[in-house]
Amino acid sequence: MDKIVVEGGGRLVGRIPISGAKNAALPLLAAALLPTGPSTFKNVPQLADVRTMGKLLRMLGWTVDEGGKSKTDLTIAPPTGKKKPKLEAPYDLVKTMRASVLVLGPLVARYGRARVSLPGGCAIGARPIDQHLKGLQALGATVTLDHGYVEVTAKRLKGATIVLDMPTVTGCENLIMAAALAKGRTVIENAAREPEVEELATVLNKMGAKIKGAGSPLITIEGVDELLPIEHAIMPDRIEAGTFAVAAAMTKGDVLLDGARPEHLEAVIAKLRASGVTVAAEAGGVRVRSNGDLTAVDIITQPHPGFPTDMQAQFMVMACIAKGQSVIREMIFENRYMHVPELGRMGADIHIDGRVAVVKGGMKLTGASVMATDLRASASLILAGLVASGKTEVLRVYHLDRGYEAIEKKLKAVGAKIKRARQ
Ligand code: EPU
């Protein structure tokens, strides 16, 4: 296995290209199960999670062809001739990537049946899928649980009104994909408003779906009988952009986040500005500059357009070196503080009480060997390494490879002393 080694102290200056968004790519690849022919996606990020989704689609019987003009092109084609799709996502894949559950909606909508291993608890919390299932039942599906698998069947789904208990992102995506081929009108209330949900609706509409209101809490879907193949370039990753923005802020940097969309990053930009960081929308991206004079800010994670939970760990590291005390409240996942003990080993002073973390600022971090059990926590440890004295080794790099494309190369290109090595 690999590790990332960072020497602290480098100032980040230059341009960082932002890759396609992981959390847009995963539902879009699942949506490729819906059309009648091959669909092509461009700007697909080269990530372990995307490869896992590709593997799942292949197991279901689809062809996933990376042989396009660019290595970021991916063409996904349905089984042809006598080949029948296999309608099951096995435990081995679901346990490595919870987003595998995104095949549930499209498979039951198009083929009338899907069997998916139930995702268990994961490192950042229990993360149930009850809302996905409740919504599918409202659309007329029969849901049965057996031997750790959930089986969903329906002759043809029927439009219905679904009121979600909370605005779940992948839950909403599953239901939009299911409702796209249902008979009649579906209304989703308390829908997730994340840009990735909007992106999925845009792509489904390109395929011929009739979806209105994505990006708002009320989504209306008029079901259609068939969806057609499309070509689409995936939106930039707002969390990757946000992570590099914090890196620039912490290192007295001056970085252009090439391709980043400021409208996807409003809550993050507001908090960066409140910390004393200069952030400006520029042609083709977002520029982040800092003189290193950072002040503490309080953060509450919320569904979009609130502050994203996927940026909580990164802002916590910035809070360690900012002036003053920051209070962070993690309201989405009950157990998303795994980076805290690791940061403690680097000299951070953070106290956790349930969902609240109190971070003492003005700390001098020192390099150490650290590891984390989730993606964003791992990214936060790299950020800590960028400003720590001496050498930091971030172990269990596979978490990073799930969601950051070539993070060490991108940071090195703007001046970080960082490399990948064998663990
Ligand atoms: N929830 C339920 N029941 C459900 C669904 C969700 O109780 O049926 C709860 C969850 O336990 C959580 C809250 O609702 O407390 C919100 O979870 P959500 O379903 O929105 O999360 P998700 O769809 O599983 C996506 C992203 C996550 C991101 C969250 C929140 C993808 C593939 N994953 O997860 O991304 O943190 O939304 O924005 O889109 C990451 O990229 O590192 C990552 C974890």
XYZ file of C-alpha atoms and ligand atoms in Angstrom:
467
model
C 0.000 0.000 0.000
C 1.068 3.606 -0.551
C 1.491 6.508 1.846
C 1.742 10.250 1.258
C 4.743 12.049 2.725
C 4.513 15.830 3.247
C 7.215 18.247 4.400
C 5.572 21.306 5.915
C 6.369 24.889 5.067
C 5.814 25.253 1.305
C 3.709 28.151 0.031
C 1.218 27.163 -2.655
C 1.280 29.365 -5.744
C -0.129 28.646 -9.202
C -3.002 26.915 -10.905
C -4.699 23.710 -9.805
C -6.975 21.963 -12.328
C -10.207 20.768 -10.710
C -11.336 17.289 -11.789
C -14.848 16.068 -12.509
C -16.968 15.645 -9.377
C -16.939 12.217 -7.711
C -20.410 12.665 -6.240
C -21.808 13.679 -9.630
C -19.986 10.906 -11.530
C -21.322 8.096 -9.321
C -25.068 8.785 -9.848
C -24.443 9.601 -13.530
C -22.774 6.242 -14.094
C -25.754 4.589 -12.390
C -28.073 6.636 -14.638
C -26.340 5.054 -17.647
C -28.353 1.924 -16.755
C -31.495 3.713 -17.955
C -31.096 4.595 -21.662
C -31.619 2.191 -24.524
C -28.101 2.571 -25.976
C -24.525 3.629 -25.076
C -23.929 6.919 -23.238
C -20.609 8.747 -23.053
C -19.367 10.818 -20.132
C -16.457 13.231 -20.377
C -14.378 14.760 -17.592
C -14.783 11.564 -15.562
C -12.458 11.713 -12.534
C -9.841 8.955 -12.265
C -10.816 7.698 -8.819
C -11.112 4.388 -7.005
C -14.848 4.957 -6.361
C -15.498 5.582 -10.054
C -13.606 2.391 -10.923
C -15.710 0.521 -8.352
C -18.908 1.837 -9.960
C -17.517 0.769 -13.373
C -16.844 -2.700 -11.966
C -20.403 -2.900 -10.639
C -21.896 -1.869 -14.003
C -19.792 -4.555 -15.720
C -21.010 -7.154 -13.231
C -24.571 -6.146 -14.070
C -23.797 -6.865 -17.734
C -23.067 -3.382 -19.134
C -19.938 -2.616 -21.152
C -17.768 0.124 -19.669
C -15.283 1.346 -22.231
C -12.449 3.645 -21.220
C -11.029 3.641 -24.740
C -12.318 7.081 -25.769
C -10.258 9.949 -27.187
C -9.264 11.059 -23.705
C -8.568 8.994 -20.593
C -11.350 10.953 -18.897
C -13.973 9.649 -21.384
C -16.143 6.697 -20.450
C -18.760 5.000 -22.628
C -21.329 2.752 -20.970
C -23.442 0.429 -23.110
C -26.313 -1.895 -22.149
C -26.152 -5.645 -22.741
C -27.095 -6.587 -26.308
C -28.395 -9.665 -28.103
C -29.104 -12.634 -25.871
C -27.174 -11.185 -22.918
C -29.523 -10.530 -20.015
C -28.680 -7.990 -17.331
C -27.878 -9.324 -13.895
C -29.862 -7.308 -11.403
C -27.743 -7.681 -8.273
C -25.122 -5.566 -6.464
C -23.147 -7.975 -4.273
C -21.920 -7.413 -0.712
C -18.231 -7.173 -1.745
C -18.860 -4.067 -3.815
C -21.458 -2.385 -1.607
C -19.198 -2.768 1.419
C -16.330 -0.968 -0.357
C -18.613 1.776 -1.696
C -22.020 2.687 -0.269
C -22.893 4.631 -3.420
C -23.402 1.200 -5.101
C -26.938 1.533 -3.745
C -27.528 4.059 -6.570
C -28.212 1.204 -8.994
C -31.397 0.317 -7.093
C -33.623 3.042 -8.599
C -32.569 2.648 -12.246
C -32.673 -1.173 -12.219
C -36.134 -1.450 -10.694
C -37.458 1.310 -12.973
C -36.151 -0.266 -16.165
C -36.088 -4.004 -15.401
C -38.680 -4.337 -12.627
C -36.283 -5.845 -10.113
C -33.083 -5.110 -8.208
C -31.276 -6.897 -5.410
C -28.660 -4.900 -3.541
C -26.630 -5.836 -0.480
C -27.671 -3.631 2.442
C -24.898 -1.200 3.278
C -23.993 -1.559 6.944
C -22.748 1.199 9.187
C -19.650 2.937 7.895
C -16.791 4.912 9.384
C -18.734 8.183 9.450
C -21.980 6.852 10.930
C -24.904 4.456 10.615
C -26.062 5.878 7.254
C -29.305 3.940 6.738
C -31.169 3.773 3.379
C -34.699 3.779 4.798
C -35.645 6.909 2.809
C -34.563 5.307 -0.488
C -36.771 2.301 0.316
C -39.696 4.324 1.639
C -39.703 6.341 -1.587
C -39.565 3.245 -3.798
C -42.478 1.749 -1.834
C -44.445 4.950 -2.377
C -43.804 4.436 -6.109
C -45.486 1.043 -5.799
C -42.462 -1.218 -5.393
C -42.396 -4.215 -3.073
C -39.378 -4.180 -0.783
C -38.170 -7.338 0.963
C -35.148 -7.871 3.149
C -33.450 -11.239 3.146
C -29.962 -12.467 4.119
C -28.526 -8.956 4.227
C -29.917 -8.053 0.812
C -32.760 -5.749 -0.093
C -34.877 -6.852 -3.036
C -37.098 -4.337 -4.776
C -39.625 -5.401 -7.392
C -42.335 -3.637 -9.399
C -44.066 -4.387 -12.701
C -44.020 -0.693 -13.471
C -43.459 2.033 -10.900
C -46.284 4.540 -10.492
C -45.861 8.240 -9.788
C -46.559 9.379 -6.210
C -45.888 12.178 -3.737
C -42.882 11.426 -1.553
C -42.055 13.551 1.486
C -38.499 12.798 2.576
C -37.757 12.853 6.323
C -34.446 14.554 5.519
C -32.946 15.831 2.257
C -30.818 12.736 1.541
C -28.560 13.203 -1.497
C -28.241 9.665 -2.865
C -31.784 8.878 -1.671
C -33.140 11.709 -3.761
C -30.976 10.652 -6.721
C -32.243 7.065 -6.529
C -35.847 8.265 -6.465
C -35.420 10.717 -9.343
C -33.946 7.923 -11.489
C -36.767 5.554 -10.496
C -39.502 8.139 -11.093
C -38.077 9.120 -14.499
C -39.488 5.878 -15.983
C -42.550 5.561 -13.699
C -46.082 5.946 -14.996
C -47.434 9.387 -14.172
C -46.251 12.253 -11.982
C -43.953 12.028 -8.958
C -43.408 14.885 -6.538
C -40.444 14.765 -4.144
C -40.801 17.144 -1.199
C -37.919 18.097 1.099
C -35.580 17.108 -1.746
C -31.790 17.468 -1.505
C -30.633 20.673 -3.221
C -26.995 19.705 -3.840
C -25.579 20.717 -7.268
C -24.940 17.018 -7.967
C -28.712 16.351 -7.751
C -29.273 19.158 -10.241
C -26.592 17.709 -12.524
C -28.295 14.309 -12.477
C -31.643 15.894 -13.395
C -29.980 17.811 -16.244
C -28.506 14.598 -17.643
C -31.762 12.651 -17.276
C -33.597 15.485 -19.057
C -31.027 15.248 -21.875
C -31.981 11.545 -22.061
C -35.632 12.584 -22.492
C -36.874 12.652 -18.878
C -39.241 15.394 -17.697
C -37.850 16.676 -14.413
C -38.465 20.144 -12.994
C -37.309 21.859 -9.826
C -33.993 20.026 -9.212
C -31.847 22.287 -7.028
C -34.948 23.289 -5.046
C -36.712 21.362 -2.232
C -39.600 20.415 -4.560
C -38.877 18.217 -7.567
C -41.569 17.173 -10.036
C -41.046 14.291 -12.433
C -43.414 13.319 -15.243
C -42.564 9.713 -16.026
C -41.692 8.737 -19.610
C -41.638 5.342 -21.327
C -38.056 5.352 -22.525
C -34.772 7.221 -22.099
C -32.233 7.713 -24.862
C -28.399 7.688 -24.884
C -26.535 10.979 -24.385
C -23.079 12.507 -24.113
C -22.226 14.715 -21.135
C -19.199 16.391 -19.511
C -19.284 16.013 -15.713
C -19.331 19.160 -13.526
C -16.207 20.133 -11.515
C -15.752 18.752 -8.005
C -16.729 21.449 -5.504
C -15.269 19.536 -2.551
C -11.906 19.031 -4.264
C -11.915 22.762 -5.073
C -12.843 23.616 -1.479
C -10.046 21.408 -0.139
C -7.428 23.158 -2.303
C -8.900 26.542 -1.323
C -8.212 25.715 2.330
C -4.698 24.523 1.396
C -4.016 27.893 -0.257
C -5.484 29.770 2.710
C -3.342 27.887 5.235
C -0.052 28.226 3.325
C -0.204 31.996 2.601
C -0.869 30.861 -0.941
C -2.156 32.369 -4.162
C -3.916 29.708 -6.189
C -6.313 29.661 -9.134
C -8.730 26.744 -8.850
C -9.077 26.076 -12.543
C -12.639 25.140 -13.509
C -14.141 25.594 -10.021
C -17.634 27.126 -9.999
C -18.111 29.797 -7.332
C -21.890 29.279 -7.343
C -21.336 25.745 -5.993
C -19.086 26.983 -3.201
C -20.995 29.881 -1.673
C -21.063 28.669 1.952
C -17.394 27.654 1.795
C -16.329 30.949 0.221
C -18.305 32.913 2.847
C -16.437 31.133 5.659
C -13.059 31.583 3.939
C -13.738 35.310 3.635
C -14.846 35.487 7.263
C -11.457 33.921 8.153
C -9.622 36.712 6.306
C -8.961 34.913 3.015
C -9.387 36.742 -0.306
C -11.564 34.772 -2.715
C -12.493 36.034 -6.179
C -14.356 34.550 -9.111
C -12.085 34.828 -12.166
C -12.502 33.782 -15.764
C -12.530 30.002 -15.704
C -12.228 29.505 -11.972
C -11.840 30.801 -8.445
C -8.730 32.549 -7.098
C -7.814 32.153 -3.426
C -5.171 34.343 -1.756
C -4.094 34.597 1.843
C -1.472 36.483 3.837
C -1.647 33.753 6.476
C -3.476 35.989 8.940
C -6.421 33.686 9.653
C -9.145 34.252 12.247
C -11.378 31.651 13.889
C -14.844 30.995 12.420
C -17.692 28.853 13.730
C -19.193 26.229 11.453
C -22.422 24.238 11.370
C -22.658 21.565 8.685
C -25.996 21.438 6.901
C -27.548 20.150 3.701
C -26.847 22.350 0.655
C -26.866 25.361 0.428
C -25.550 25.200 4.003
C -21.920 24.467 4.840
C -21.039 20.966 3.495
C -20.108 18.152 5.877
C -17.540 17.119 3.249
C -15.552 20.315 4.080
C -15.771 20.034 7.881
C -12.481 18.210 8.472
C -10.534 20.598 6.225
C -11.902 23.690 8.014
C -11.106 22.109 11.358
C -7.427 21.942 10.419
C -7.509 25.584 9.378
C -9.141 26.403 12.735
C -6.125 24.852 14.512
C -3.798 27.535 13.134
C -6.272 30.467 12.991
C -6.361 33.124 15.712
C -8.981 32.373 18.394
C -11.342 29.530 19.240
C -13.665 27.926 16.682
C -16.784 25.914 17.429
C -17.746 23.301 14.827
C -21.057 21.453 14.824
C -21.352 18.347 12.630
C -25.082 17.990 11.997
C -25.128 15.508 9.072
C -23.116 12.494 10.272
C -22.911 11.554 13.939
C -19.391 10.150 13.832
C -17.419 12.317 11.459
C -14.573 13.339 13.775
C -12.057 10.542 13.139
C -9.442 13.084 12.150
C -9.529 14.627 15.632
C -7.340 12.095 17.498
C -4.901 12.074 14.569
C -4.708 15.879 14.562
C -4.139 15.654 18.320
C -1.000 13.638 17.578
C 0.195 16.563 15.461
C -0.290 19.019 18.340
C -3.896 20.166 17.798
C -6.078 20.989 20.806
C -9.663 19.903 19.988
C -12.402 18.899 22.421
C -15.381 16.889 21.258
C -18.714 16.726 23.027
C -21.206 14.784 20.931
C -21.660 16.655 17.665
C -19.718 19.726 18.856
C -15.972 20.242 18.469
C -14.211 23.152 20.148
C -10.941 23.944 18.409
C -8.231 26.020 20.059
C -6.530 28.173 17.472
C -2.997 29.515 17.175
C -1.418 26.063 17.470
C 1.907 25.068 15.940
C 1.405 21.671 14.345
C 4.241 19.161 14.197
C 4.688 16.362 11.658
C 3.758 12.797 12.635
C 2.648 9.474 11.151
C -1.130 9.595 10.951
C -3.984 7.627 9.440
C -7.687 8.145 8.988
C -10.660 5.996 8.194
C -12.457 8.214 5.721
C -11.817 10.270 2.657
C -12.240 13.855 3.870
C -10.440 13.072 7.151
C -7.436 11.890 5.116
C -7.473 15.099 3.080
C -7.481 17.143 6.290
C -4.348 15.328 7.476
C -2.544 16.302 4.267
C -3.563 19.925 4.870
C -2.175 19.675 8.398
C 1.060 18.254 6.972
C 1.416 21.251 4.633
C 1.819 23.627 7.603
C 3.340 21.305 10.221
C 7.000 21.485 11.094
C 8.937 18.506 9.759
C 7.605 15.409 8.065
C 4.044 14.043 8.092
C 3.211 10.605 6.754
C -0.424 9.981 5.882
C -1.013 6.237 5.905
C -3.921 4.240 4.388
C -3.823 6.341 1.274
C -6.569 4.292 -0.381
C -9.136 6.498 1.326
C -7.689 9.508 -0.506
C -7.583 7.677 -3.822
C -11.333 7.071 -3.525
C -12.069 10.758 -3.965
C -9.051 12.933 -4.868
C -7.482 12.529 -8.286
C -3.663 12.718 -8.109
C -3.789 14.968 -5.047
C -0.028 14.773 -4.469
C 0.757 15.696 -8.090
C -1.631 18.648 -8.041
C -0.202 19.980 -4.766
C 3.418 19.401 -5.850
C 2.822 21.374 -9.046
C 1.980 24.479 -6.966
C 4.947 24.167 -4.606
C 4.085 21.638 -1.898
C 6.827 19.265 -0.771
C 4.807 16.114 -1.131
C 5.298 12.636 -2.562
C 3.744 9.201 -2.693
C 5.840 6.339 -1.356
C 5.446 2.661 -0.505
C 4.114 2.176 3.019
N -30.129 9.275 6.029
C -31.086 8.475 6.633
N -31.818 7.627 5.861
C -31.640 7.535 4.522
C -30.668 8.347 3.903
C -29.927 9.211 4.692
O -31.257 8.526 7.857
O -32.347 6.741 3.878
C -29.346 10.231 6.832
C -27.859 9.907 6.840
O -27.544 8.931 7.813
C -27.260 11.259 7.130
C -28.196 12.214 6.388
O -29.419 11.481 6.207
O -27.310 11.531 8.497
C -27.717 12.714 5.050
O -27.149 11.649 4.316
P -27.225 11.557 2.727
O -28.131 10.428 2.371
O -27.519 12.889 2.159
O -25.748 11.127 2.376
P -25.342 10.205 1.170
O -26.272 10.429 0.048
O -25.132 8.807 1.647
C -23.798 11.935 -0.028
C -22.367 11.999 -0.455
C -21.483 12.119 0.776
C -21.865 13.388 1.517
C -23.366 13.348 1.880
C -23.876 14.600 2.537
C -22.389 10.739 -2.512
C -21.982 9.517 -3.258
N -22.043 10.798 -1.225
O -23.926 10.785 0.806
O -20.140 12.243 0.317
O -21.108 13.518 2.696
O -24.140 13.118 0.684
O -23.672 15.699 1.712
O -22.958 11.648 -3.082
C -17.783 12.116 0.480
O -17.729 12.470 -0.713
O -16.763 12.069 1.225
C -19.076 11.741 1.051
C -19.197 11.031 2.180
